[in-house]
Amino acid sequence: MKNDYNRYNFWIEKNDEKLEYYMVVKGEKIQVPREVFLICQNSYRKMLRESERDRVILHFSDLTQAEKYQIKQTYTKEMMDYHELNEALNSLTHQERRIIDEIYYQGFSERIVAANLGIPEATLNKRKHKILRKMKTYMIEGKK
């Protein structure tokens, strides 16, 4: 929805402890009911949000062939990384996988995970780092 408002077309004045709502319509300042004021002001704000969104959205058809190729390569690399990470996770023992899952995927703190497992927090931290090194090695060197 397109309109001709700008931010200077809306203002509120306080007269005798009463709020009065004003807008500029066809170049003239007029007093309007609160409901009309709010509808027009919200319409203007919506138009701003939509125009901002339209500026940010980049349509695939607007891209050059080189940009499309780069996006495809990036997507392919990310999918390969995802599969490698999945394979590394699948190479873990049940206990190792549980630690990684609870900390990184479920967002539990190390303190809570350690309490759930019945081990000291320092022990959990050491295990976590050992598991991460194991996963890194797996992803760099491949299956062993």
PDB file of C-alpha atoms in Angstrom:
ATOM      1  CA  MET A   1       0.000   0.000   0.000  1.00  0.00           C
ATOM      2  CA  LYS A   2       1.520   3.277  -1.083  1.00  0.00           C
ATOM      3  CA  ASN A   3       0.683   6.593   0.558  1.00  0.00           C
ATOM      4  CA  ASP A   4       2.053  10.108   0.587  1.00  0.00           C
ATOM      5  CA  TYR A   5       2.769  10.398   4.307  1.00  0.00           C
ATOM      6  CA  ASN A   6       6.074  11.247   5.868  1.00  0.00           C
ATOM      7  CA  ARG A   7       7.077  11.391   9.504  1.00  0.00           C
ATOM      8  CA  TYR A   8       6.360  15.109   9.726  1.00  0.00           C
ATOM      9  CA  ASN A   9       2.695  14.634   8.792  1.00  0.00           C
ATOM     10  CA  PHE A  10       1.731  13.395  12.255  1.00  0.00           C
ATOM     11  CA  TRP A  11       1.889  15.203  15.570  1.00  0.00           C
ATOM     12  CA  ILE A  12       0.098  15.461  18.863  1.00  0.00           C
ATOM     13  CA  GLU A  13      -0.487  18.661  20.801  1.00  0.00           C
ATOM     14  CA  LYS A  14      -1.613  18.999  24.379  1.00  0.00           C
ATOM     15  CA  ASN A  15      -4.208  21.754  24.893  1.00  0.00           C
ATOM     16  CA  ASP A  16      -5.868  22.246  28.267  1.00  0.00           C
ATOM     17  CA  GLU A  17      -4.732  18.798  29.466  1.00  0.00           C
ATOM     18  CA  LYS A  18      -6.364  17.226  26.397  1.00  0.00           C
ATOM     19  CA  LEU A  19      -4.483  15.562  23.549  1.00  0.00           C
ATOM     20  CA  GLU A  20      -5.296  16.755  20.049  1.00  0.00           C
ATOM     21  CA  TYR A  21      -4.217  14.804  16.995  1.00  0.00           C
ATOM     22  CA  TYR A  22      -3.110  16.516  13.788  1.00  0.00           C
ATOM     23  CA  MET A  23      -2.154  15.444  10.296  1.00  0.00           C
ATOM     24  CA  VAL A  24      -1.199  17.201   7.102  1.00  0.00           C
ATOM     25  CA  VAL A  25      -3.722  16.416   4.372  1.00  0.00           C
ATOM     26  CA  LYS A  26      -3.263  17.955   0.900  1.00  0.00           C
ATOM     27  CA  GLY A  27      -0.801  20.440   2.385  1.00  0.00           C
ATOM     28  CA  GLU A  28      -3.122  21.589   5.170  1.00  0.00           C
ATOM     29  CA  LYS A  29      -2.857  20.920   8.896  1.00  0.00           C
ATOM     30  CA  ILE A  30      -6.118  19.448  10.151  1.00  0.00           C
ATOM     31  CA  GLN A  31      -7.261  18.051  13.473  1.00  0.00           C
ATOM     32  CA  VAL A  32      -8.440  14.442  13.261  1.00  0.00           C
ATOM     33  CA  PRO A  33      -9.971  11.954  15.702  1.00  0.00           C
ATOM     34  CA  ARG A  34      -7.488   9.776  17.586  1.00  0.00           C
ATOM     35  CA  GLU A  35      -8.664   6.639  15.736  1.00  0.00           C
ATOM     36  CA  VAL A  36      -8.058   8.187  12.297  1.00  0.00           C
ATOM     37  CA  PHE A  37      -4.671   9.477  13.438  1.00  0.00           C
ATOM     38  CA  LEU A  38      -3.601   6.033  14.676  1.00  0.00           C
ATOM     39  CA  ILE A  39      -4.830   4.252  11.547  1.00  0.00           C
ATOM     40  CA  CYS A  40      -2.948   6.627   9.237  1.00  0.00           C
ATOM     41  CA  GLN A  41       0.181   6.630  11.389  1.00  0.00           C
ATOM     42  CA  ASN A  42       0.206   2.826  11.574  1.00  0.00           C
ATOM     43  CA  SER A  43      -0.319   2.662   7.817  1.00  0.00           C
ATOM     44  CA  TYR A  44       2.701   4.909   7.351  1.00  0.00           C
ATOM     45  CA  ARG A  45       4.813   2.768   9.710  1.00  0.00           C
ATOM     46  CA  LYS A  46       3.762  -0.392   7.869  1.00  0.00           C
ATOM     47  CA  MET A  47       4.751   1.203   4.564  1.00  0.00           C
ATOM     48  CA  LEU A  48       8.189   2.029   6.036  1.00  0.00           C
ATOM     49  CA  ARG A  49       8.704  -1.546   7.244  1.00  0.00           C
ATOM     50  CA  GLU A  50       7.690  -2.968   3.868  1.00  0.00           C
ATOM     51  CA  SER A  51       9.923  -0.612   1.910  1.00  0.00           C
ATOM     52  CA  GLU A  52      12.837  -1.464   4.219  1.00  0.00           C
ATOM     53  CA  ARG A  53      12.179  -5.178   3.734  1.00  0.00           C
ATOM     54  CA  ASP A  54      12.011  -4.725  -0.052  1.00  0.00           C
ATOM     55  CA  ARG A  55      15.400  -3.008  -0.008  1.00  0.00           C
ATOM     56  CA  VAL A  56      16.952  -5.873   1.954  1.00  0.00           C
ATOM     57  CA  ILE A  57      15.504  -8.750  -0.081  1.00  0.00           C
ATOM     58  CA  LEU A  58      17.725  -9.793  -2.943  1.00  0.00           C
ATOM     59  CA  HIS A  59      15.889 -11.785  -5.576  1.00  0.00           C
ATOM     60  CA  PHE A  60      17.675 -14.762  -7.100  1.00  0.00           C
ATOM     61  CA  SER A  61      16.851 -13.530 -10.598  1.00  0.00           C
ATOM     62  CA  ASP A  62      18.780 -10.309  -9.878  1.00  0.00           C
ATOM     63  CA  LEU A  63      22.040 -12.184  -9.306  1.00  0.00           C
ATOM     64  CA  THR A  64      24.776 -12.556 -11.894  1.00  0.00           C
ATOM     65  CA  GLN A  65      25.894 -16.004 -13.019  1.00  0.00           C
ATOM     66  CA  ALA A  66      29.068 -15.630 -10.945  1.00  0.00           C
ATOM     67  CA  GLU A  67      27.057 -14.806  -7.829  1.00  0.00           C
ATOM     68  CA  LYS A  68      24.738 -17.770  -8.446  1.00  0.00           C
ATOM     69  CA  TYR A  69      27.769 -20.036  -8.855  1.00  0.00           C
ATOM     70  CA  GLN A  70      29.295 -18.716  -5.618  1.00  0.00           C
ATOM     71  CA  ILE A  71      26.043 -19.313  -3.726  1.00  0.00           C
ATOM     72  CA  LYS A  72      25.849 -22.849  -5.106  1.00  0.00           C
ATOM     73  CA  GLN A  73      29.464 -23.532  -4.099  1.00  0.00           C
ATOM     74  CA  THR A  74      28.883 -22.145  -0.602  1.00  0.00           C
ATOM     75  CA  TYR A  75      25.737 -24.242  -0.216  1.00  0.00           C
ATOM     76  CA  THR A  76      27.565 -27.359  -1.421  1.00  0.00           C
ATOM     77  CA  LYS A  77      30.431 -26.729   1.023  1.00  0.00           C
ATOM     78  CA  GLU A  78      28.028 -26.181   3.912  1.00  0.00           C
ATOM     79  CA  MET A  79      26.156 -29.388   3.074  1.00  0.00           C
ATOM     80  CA  MET A  80      29.449 -31.300   2.960  1.00  0.00           C
ATOM     81  CA  ASP A  81      30.416 -29.802   6.329  1.00  0.00           C
ATOM     82  CA  TYR A  82      27.003 -30.774   7.696  1.00  0.00           C
ATOM     83  CA  HIS A  83      27.430 -34.376   6.520  1.00  0.00           C
ATOM     84  CA  GLU A  84      30.974 -34.530   7.928  1.00  0.00           C
ATOM     85  CA  LEU A  85      29.726 -33.198  11.262  1.00  0.00           C
ATOM     86  CA  ASN A  86      26.917 -35.760  11.247  1.00  0.00           C
ATOM     87  CA  GLU A  87      29.396 -38.556  10.554  1.00  0.00           C
ATOM     88  CA  ALA A  88      31.653 -37.293  13.344  1.00  0.00           C
ATOM     89  CA  LEU A  89      28.696 -37.221  15.740  1.00  0.00           C
ATOM     90  CA  ASN A  90      27.710 -40.746  14.703  1.00  0.00           C
ATOM     91  CA  SER A  91      31.243 -41.951  15.466  1.00  0.00           C
ATOM     92  CA  LEU A  92      30.839 -40.979  19.138  1.00  0.00           C
ATOM     93  CA  THR A  93      29.831 -43.329  21.910  1.00  0.00           C
ATOM     94  CA  HIS A  94      26.379 -42.929  23.437  1.00  0.00           C
ATOM     95  CA  GLN A  95      27.825 -41.094  26.465  1.00  0.00           C
ATOM     96  CA  GLU A  96      29.937 -38.750  24.297  1.00  0.00           C
ATOM     97  CA  ARG A  97      26.994 -37.991  22.031  1.00  0.00           C
ATOM     98  CA  ARG A  98      24.798 -37.240  25.050  1.00  0.00           C
ATOM     99  CA  ILE A  99      27.332 -34.710  26.384  1.00  0.00           C
ATOM    100  CA  ILE A 100      27.590 -32.891  23.038  1.00  0.00           C
ATOM    101  CA  ASP A 101      23.831 -33.009  22.506  1.00  0.00           C
ATOM    102  CA  GLU A 102      22.953 -31.609  25.930  1.00  0.00           C
ATOM    103  CA  ILE A 103      25.557 -28.817  25.820  1.00  0.00           C
ATOM    104  CA  TYR A 104      25.408 -27.699  22.184  1.00  0.00           C
ATOM    105  CA  TYR A 105      21.978 -28.716  20.911  1.00  0.00           C
ATOM    106  CA  GLN A 106      19.783 -28.525  23.986  1.00  0.00           C
ATOM    107  CA  GLY A 107      21.660 -25.549  25.469  1.00  0.00           C
ATOM    108  CA  PHE A 108      22.181 -26.904  28.976  1.00  0.00           C
ATOM    109  CA  SER A 109      25.032 -25.454  31.005  1.00  0.00           C
ATOM    110  CA  GLU A 110      27.977 -27.675  31.853  1.00  0.00           C
ATOM    111  CA  ARG A 111      26.949 -27.468  35.505  1.00  0.00           C
ATOM    112  CA  ILE A 112      23.512 -28.950  34.747  1.00  0.00           C
ATOM    113  CA  VAL A 113      24.889 -31.649  32.429  1.00  0.00           C
ATOM    114  CA  ALA A 114      27.503 -32.620  35.027  1.00  0.00           C
ATOM    115  CA  ALA A 115      24.789 -32.870  37.682  1.00  0.00           C
ATOM    116  CA  ASN A 116      22.628 -35.014  35.355  1.00  0.00           C
ATOM    117  CA  LEU A 117      25.559 -37.362  34.763  1.00  0.00           C
ATOM    118  CA  GLY A 118      26.616 -37.364  38.427  1.00  0.00           C
ATOM    119  CA  ILE A 119      30.171 -36.195  37.710  1.00  0.00           C
ATOM    120  CA  PRO A 120      32.150 -33.091  38.724  1.00  0.00           C
ATOM    121  CA  GLU A 121      31.941 -30.116  36.370  1.00  0.00           C
ATOM    122  CA  ALA A 122      35.721 -30.162  35.786  1.00  0.00           C
ATOM    123  CA  THR A 123      35.512 -33.791  34.677  1.00  0.00           C
ATOM    124  CA  LEU A 124      32.713 -32.957  32.260  1.00  0.00           C
ATOM    125  CA  ASN A 125      34.726 -30.048  30.849  1.00  0.00           C
ATOM    126  CA  LYS A 126      37.730 -32.310  30.219  1.00  0.00           C
ATOM    127  CA  ARG A 127      35.514 -34.920  28.557  1.00  0.00           C
ATOM    128  CA  LYS A 128      33.860 -32.270  26.401  1.00  0.00           C
ATOM    129  CA  HIS A 129      37.235 -31.007  25.141  1.00  0.00           C
ATOM    130  CA  LYS A 130      38.407 -34.572  24.513  1.00  0.00           C
ATOM    131  CA  ILE A 131      35.223 -35.279  22.523  1.00  0.00           C
ATOM    132  CA  LEU A 132      35.631 -32.080  20.485  1.00  0.00           C
ATOM    133  CA  ARG A 133      39.263 -32.996  19.680  1.00  0.00           C
ATOM    134  CA  LYS A 134      38.087 -36.475  18.660  1.00  0.00           C
ATOM    135  CA  MET A 135      35.454 -34.973  16.353  1.00  0.00           C
ATOM    136  CA  LYS A 136      37.951 -32.504  14.872  1.00  0.00           C
ATOM    137  CA  THR A 137      40.408 -35.304  14.152  1.00  0.00           C
ATOM    138  CA  TYR A 138      37.646 -37.382  12.594  1.00  0.00           C
ATOM    139  CA  MET A 139      36.572 -34.523  10.359  1.00  0.00           C
ATOM    140  CA  ILE A 140      40.133 -33.668   9.275  1.00  0.00           C
ATOM    141  CA  GLU A 141      41.530 -37.160   8.806  1.00  0.00           C
ATOM    142  CA  GLY A 142      38.353 -39.013   7.962  1.00  0.00           C
ATOM    143  CA  LYS A 143      37.193 -42.363   9.274  1.00  0.00           C
ATOM    144  CA  LYS A 144      39.653 -44.388  11.311  1.00  0.00           C
TER     145      LYS A 144
END
